Amino acid sequence: MASSPYITRTQKDLRGQISQWRGSGDRISFVPTMGALHEGHLTLVKLAREKAERVVVSIFVNPTQFAPGEDLDAYPRTEKSDIEKLAAEGVDLIYIPNPDSMYDVHHATTVKVGGVAKGLETDHRPTFFDGVALVVTKLFNRVQPDAAVFGEKDYQQLATIRRLVDDLDMPIQIIGAPIARDEFGLALSSRNQYFDKEGLAIARELNKVMFACAKEMEDGRNVDRAAEEAAKALIKAGFSNVDYVETRSKNSLTVLEGGVLNAPSRLLIAAHCKGVRLIDNCAVNVKE
Ligand code: PAF
């Protein structure tokens, strides 16, 4: 049986434990989370375990990435069961920072990523990546990991963090973990627990529409036409609103011009179902 993780809420204890492990030559891998952990998070933890001797997971519902009116207060907080799940995975350290220690009353610094962080999510959640970039920078500075794992479900977030780390010369390997899905293909998300039975059935249509759309693009269909039809199919399936169905270049998320794809790309979707905003994405495997 795995030994219990070291749980700390203070930066001092965190630093003490990390420097002890570093002194013994251990590598540290890190999985930042907002808690409400599900199987998807645990796949990130498993990947982190493969990369280093020590695995650190943080649990922090980051207020700066929620806009006024978003679900910050309602965001599920399940600390006890999160700790149990992480302990069962053999996590070495769980860091649950005190919110006041993250953003004190004098906090005045922002971290803004351009390029990959423009468009898509930012068109609908203009301050989201500023909040993510800020908290991830702070957590990286506190944990000082060798590697950090992020899910491909938040594909634009992953691309934004890769950019941030490259641009600011942070010596951290960023690892993307494939999307974990339920048996109906729905991407696992902490927000799935908001759904009733009917909402869940509608939500599970998202991935079917997305994969069908990607297949059409792979077969040479005009990208804009395929995306328009996918958006219509989502509304027909019961989604109330579609924020975007968009295909971008695979790594830099550059906007694609010209209708038909000629390089491996990524199809990204955000849509609303029963008051819950869902995002998903998949590869569009076009030969160069
Ligand atoms: O993906 C998330 O859960 C969050 O955006 C992250 C990376 C933990 C930052 O708060």
CSV table of C-alpha atoms in Angstrom, one decimal, residues 44-279:
chain,number,residue,atom,x,y,z
A,44,LEU,CA,-2.4,13.1,-15.3
A,45,VAL,CA,-1.1,12.0,-12.0
A,46,LYS,CA,-0.1,8.6,-13.4
A,47,LEU,CA,1.8,10.3,-16.3
A,48,ALA,CA,3.5,12.5,-13.7
A,49,ARG,CA,4.5,9.4,-11.8
A,50,GLU,CA,6.3,8.0,-14.9
A,51,LYS,CA,8.4,11.2,-15.2
A,52,ALA,CA,9.9,11.7,-11.8
A,53,GLU,CA,10.6,10.1,-8.4
A,54,ARG,CA,8.3,12.6,-6.6
A,55,VAL,CA,4.8,13.7,-7.6
A,56,VAL,CA,3.3,16.9,-6.2
A,57,VAL,CA,-0.3,17.8,-6.8
A,58,SER,CA,-1.8,21.2,-5.9
A,59,ILE,CA,-5.5,21.8,-5.2
A,60,PHE,CA,-6.5,25.4,-5.6
A,61,VAL,CA,-9.7,26.9,-7.0
A,62,ASN,CA,-8.1,29.9,-8.6
A,63,PRO,CA,-10.3,33.0,-8.4
A,64,THR,CA,-8.4,35.0,-11.0
A,65,GLN,CA,-9.4,32.7,-13.8
A,66,PHE,CA,-13.1,33.1,-13.1
A,67,ALA,CA,-14.9,36.2,-14.5
A,68,PRO,CA,-17.7,37.8,-12.4
A,69,GLY,CA,-20.9,35.7,-12.9
A,70,GLU,CA,-19.0,32.5,-13.6
A,71,ASP,CA,-19.2,29.5,-11.3
A,72,LEU,CA,-16.4,30.4,-8.8
A,73,ASP,CA,-18.7,30.0,-5.7
A,74,ALA,CA,-20.5,27.0,-7.1
A,75,TYR,CA,-17.3,25.2,-8.3
A,76,PRO,CA,-17.3,21.8,-6.6
A,77,ARG,CA,-15.0,21.6,-3.6
A,78,THR,CA,-14.4,18.0,-2.5
A,79,GLU,CA,-11.1,18.2,-0.6
A,80,LYS,CA,-11.5,15.1,1.5
A,81,SER,CA,-12.3,12.7,-1.4
A,82,ASP,CA,-9.6,14.5,-3.5
A,83,ILE,CA,-7.0,13.7,-0.9
A,84,GLU,CA,-8.2,10.0,-0.7
A,85,LYS,CA,-7.9,9.7,-4.5
A,86,LEU,CA,-4.4,11.2,-4.6
A,87,ALA,CA,-3.3,9.0,-1.6
A,88,ALA,CA,-4.5,6.0,-3.5
A,89,GLU,CA,-2.3,7.1,-6.5
A,90,GLY,CA,0.7,7.3,-4.3
A,91,VAL,CA,1.1,11.1,-4.6
A,92,ASP,CA,4.0,12.3,-2.5
A,93,LEU,CA,2.9,15.8,-1.6
A,94,ILE,CA,-0.5,17.6,-1.8
A,95,TYR,CA,-0.2,21.4,-1.7
A,96,ILE,CA,-3.4,23.2,-0.8
A,97,PRO,CA,-2.4,26.8,-0.6
A,98,ASN,CA,-4.3,29.2,1.6
A,99,PRO,CA,-6.0,31.6,-0.8
A,100,ASP,CA,-4.8,34.7,1.1
A,101,SER,CA,-1.2,33.5,0.6
A,102,MET,CA,-1.7,33.3,-3.2
A,103,TYR,CA,-3.2,36.8,-3.6
A,104,ASP,CA,-2.6,39.2,-0.8
A,105,VAL,CA,-4.2,42.6,-0.7
A,106,HIS,CA,-1.2,44.2,-2.3
A,107,HIS,CA,-1.1,41.9,-5.3
A,108,ALA,CA,-0.5,43.9,-8.4
A,109,THR,CA,1.2,41.7,-11.0
A,110,THR,CA,-0.3,40.3,-14.1
A,111,VAL,CA,1.0,37.7,-16.6
A,112,LYS,CA,-0.4,38.0,-20.1
A,113,VAL,CA,0.3,35.5,-22.9
A,114,GLY,CA,-0.5,36.6,-26.5
A,115,GLY,CA,-0.5,34.5,-29.7
A,116,VAL,CA,-1.9,31.1,-28.8
A,117,ALA,CA,-4.0,32.6,-26.0
A,118,LYS,CA,-5.9,34.9,-28.5
A,119,GLY,CA,-9.3,33.9,-29.9
A,120,LEU,CA,-11.2,30.7,-29.1
A,121,GLU,CA,-11.6,30.7,-25.3
A,122,THR,CA,-10.5,34.3,-25.0
A,123,ASP,CA,-13.3,35.6,-27.2
A,124,HIS,CA,-15.7,34.2,-24.6
A,125,ARG,CA,-13.7,34.4,-21.4
A,126,PRO,CA,-11.5,37.5,-22.0
A,127,THR,CA,-9.5,37.2,-18.7
A,128,PHE,CA,-9.4,33.5,-18.3
A,129,PHE,CA,-5.8,32.9,-19.6
A,130,ASP,CA,-4.5,35.9,-17.6
A,131,GLY,CA,-5.7,34.1,-14.5
A,132,VAL,CA,-4.3,30.8,-15.6
A,133,ALA,CA,-0.9,32.2,-16.6
A,134,LEU,CA,-0.7,34.1,-13.3
A,135,VAL,CA,-1.6,31.1,-11.0
A,136,VAL,CA,0.5,28.6,-13.0
A,137,THR,CA,3.6,31.0,-12.8
A,138,LYS,CA,3.1,31.3,-9.1
A,139,LEU,CA,2.7,27.6,-8.5
A,140,PHE,CA,5.7,26.8,-10.7
A,141,ASN,CA,7.8,29.3,-8.7
A,142,ARG,CA,6.6,27.7,-5.4
A,143,VAL,CA,6.9,24.1,-6.4
A,144,GLN,CA,9.9,24.5,-8.9
A,145,PRO,CA,9.1,21.2,-10.6
A,146,ASP,CA,11.2,19.5,-13.3
A,147,ALA,CA,8.1,18.5,-15.3
A,148,ALA,CA,4.4,19.5,-15.1
A,149,VAL,CA,1.4,17.7,-16.6
A,150,PHE,CA,-1.7,19.3,-18.1
A,151,GLY,CA,-4.6,17.7,-19.9
A,152,GLU,CA,-5.2,18.1,-23.6
A,153,LYS,CA,-8.8,18.6,-22.9
A,154,ASP,CA,-7.9,22.3,-22.2
A,155,TYR,CA,-5.9,22.3,-25.4
A,156,GLN,CA,-5.6,26.1,-25.7
A,157,GLN,CA,-4.6,26.2,-22.0
A,158,LEU,CA,-1.8,23.6,-22.7
A,159,ALA,CA,-0.6,25.6,-25.7
A,160,THR,CA,-0.6,28.8,-23.6
A,161,ILE,CA,1.4,27.2,-20.8
A,162,ARG,CA,4.0,25.8,-23.3
A,163,ARG,CA,4.3,29.4,-24.7
A,164,LEU,CA,4.6,30.9,-21.2
A,165,VAL,CA,7.3,28.5,-20.2
A,166,ASP,CA,9.3,28.9,-23.4
A,167,ASP,CA,9.0,32.7,-23.4
A,168,LEU,CA,10.0,33.1,-19.7
A,169,ASP,CA,12.8,30.5,-19.8
A,170,MET,CA,11.3,28.4,-17.1
A,171,PRO,CA,13.3,25.1,-16.9
A,172,ILE,CA,10.2,22.9,-16.8
A,173,GLN,CA,9.2,20.2,-19.2
A,174,ILE,CA,5.5,20.5,-20.1
A,175,ILE,CA,3.7,17.3,-20.8
A,176,GLY,CA,0.3,17.0,-22.4
A,177,ALA,CA,-1.9,14.1,-21.3
A,178,PRO,CA,-4.5,12.7,-23.8
A,179,ILE,CA,-8.2,13.4,-23.0
A,180,ALA,CA,-9.9,10.9,-20.7
A,181,ARG,CA,-13.5,10.1,-21.9
A,182,ASP,CA,-16.4,8.2,-20.4
A,183,GLU,CA,-17.8,5.1,-22.1
A,184,PHE,CA,-19.9,7.4,-24.4
A,185,GLY,CA,-17.0,9.5,-25.4
A,186,LEU,CA,-17.8,12.5,-23.2
A,187,ALA,CA,-14.6,14.2,-22.1
A,188,LEU,CA,-14.3,13.9,-18.3
A,189,SER,CA,-14.7,17.3,-16.5
A,190,SER,CA,-15.4,18.4,-13.0
A,191,ARG,CA,-18.4,20.3,-14.4
A,192,ASN,CA,-20.0,17.1,-15.7
A,193,GLN,CA,-21.4,16.6,-12.2
A,194,TYR,CA,-23.7,19.6,-12.8
A,195,PHE,CA,-25.7,17.6,-15.3
A,196,ASP,CA,-29.0,15.8,-14.7
A,197,LYS,CA,-29.8,12.7,-16.8
A,198,GLU,CA,-31.2,14.7,-19.7
A,199,GLY,CA,-28.2,17.1,-19.7
A,200,LEU,CA,-25.8,14.3,-19.7
A,201,ALA,CA,-27.4,12.6,-22.7
A,202,ILE,CA,-27.1,15.9,-24.6
A,203,ALA,CA,-23.5,16.5,-23.5
A,204,ARG,CA,-22.6,13.0,-24.8
A,205,GLU,CA,-23.5,14.1,-28.3
A,206,LEU,CA,-20.7,16.7,-28.4
A,207,ASN,CA,-17.9,14.3,-29.0
A,208,LYS,CA,-19.9,12.4,-31.7
A,209,VAL,CA,-20.5,15.6,-33.6
A,210,MET,CA,-16.9,16.6,-33.2
A,211,PHE,CA,-15.3,13.3,-34.4
A,212,ALA,CA,-17.7,13.2,-37.4
A,213,CYS,CA,-16.8,16.8,-38.3
A,214,ALA,CA,-13.0,16.0,-38.0
A,215,LYS,CA,-13.5,12.9,-40.3
A,216,GLU,CA,-15.2,15.1,-42.9
A,217,MET,CA,-12.3,17.6,-42.8
A,218,GLU,CA,-9.9,14.7,-43.1
A,219,ASP,CA,-11.8,13.5,-46.2
A,220,GLY,CA,-11.2,16.9,-47.8
A,221,ARG,CA,-14.5,18.7,-46.9
A,222,ASN,CA,-14.4,22.6,-46.8
A,223,VAL,CA,-13.5,23.4,-43.2
A,224,ASP,CA,-15.9,26.3,-42.8
A,225,ARG,CA,-18.9,24.3,-44.2
A,226,ALA,CA,-18.1,21.3,-42.0
A,227,ALA,CA,-17.8,23.6,-38.9
A,228,GLU,CA,-21.1,25.3,-39.7
A,229,GLU,CA,-22.8,22.0,-40.0
A,230,ALA,CA,-21.3,20.7,-36.7
A,231,ALA,CA,-22.6,23.8,-35.0
A,232,LYS,CA,-26.1,23.2,-36.4
A,233,ALA,CA,-25.9,19.5,-35.4
A,234,LEU,CA,-25.1,20.6,-31.8
A,235,ILE,CA,-28.1,22.9,-31.6
A,236,LYS,CA,-30.3,20.1,-33.0
A,237,ALA,CA,-28.9,17.7,-30.4
A,238,GLY,CA,-30.1,20.1,-27.6
A,239,PHE,CA,-27.2,22.5,-27.0
A,240,SER,CA,-28.5,26.0,-26.3
A,241,ASN,CA,-25.6,27.9,-27.8
A,242,VAL,CA,-22.3,27.2,-29.6
A,243,ASP,CA,-19.4,29.5,-28.8
A,244,TYR,CA,-17.1,28.1,-31.5
A,245,VAL,CA,-16.3,25.2,-33.8
A,246,GLU,CA,-12.9,26.1,-35.1
A,247,THR,CA,-9.9,24.4,-36.7
A,248,ARG,CA,-6.5,25.7,-35.9
A,249,SER,CA,-2.9,24.6,-36.6
A,250,LYS,CA,-1.9,21.8,-34.3
A,251,ASN,CA,0.8,23.5,-32.2
A,252,SER,CA,0.8,27.2,-32.6
A,253,LEU,CA,-3.0,27.3,-32.9
A,254,THR,CA,-2.6,29.6,-35.9
A,255,VAL,CA,-5.9,30.6,-37.7
A,256,LEU,CA,-6.1,28.5,-40.9
A,257,GLU,CA,-7.0,30.1,-44.2
A,258,GLY,CA,-8.2,28.5,-47.4
A,259,GLY,CA,-11.0,26.1,-46.7
A,260,VAL,CA,-9.3,22.7,-47.1
A,261,LEU,CA,-6.6,21.5,-44.6
A,262,ASN,CA,-3.2,20.5,-45.8
A,263,ALA,CA,-1.4,19.9,-42.4
A,264,PRO,CA,-2.2,18.2,-39.1
A,265,SER,CA,-4.7,20.4,-37.3
A,266,ARG,CA,-6.8,20.6,-34.2
A,267,LEU,CA,-10.6,20.9,-34.1
A,268,LEU,CA,-11.8,22.8,-31.0
A,269,ILE,CA,-15.4,23.2,-29.8
A,270,ALA,CA,-17.1,25.1,-27.0
A,271,ALA,CA,-20.9,24.8,-26.5
A,272,HIS,CA,-23.5,25.3,-23.8
A,273,CYS,CA,-25.8,22.6,-22.5
A,274,LYS,CA,-28.3,23.1,-19.7
A,275,GLY,CA,-26.4,26.0,-18.3
A,276,VAL,CA,-23.0,24.2,-18.4
A,277,ARG,CA,-20.2,25.2,-20.8
A,278,LEU,CA,-18.4,22.3,-22.3
A,279,ILE,CA,-15.2,22.3,-24.3
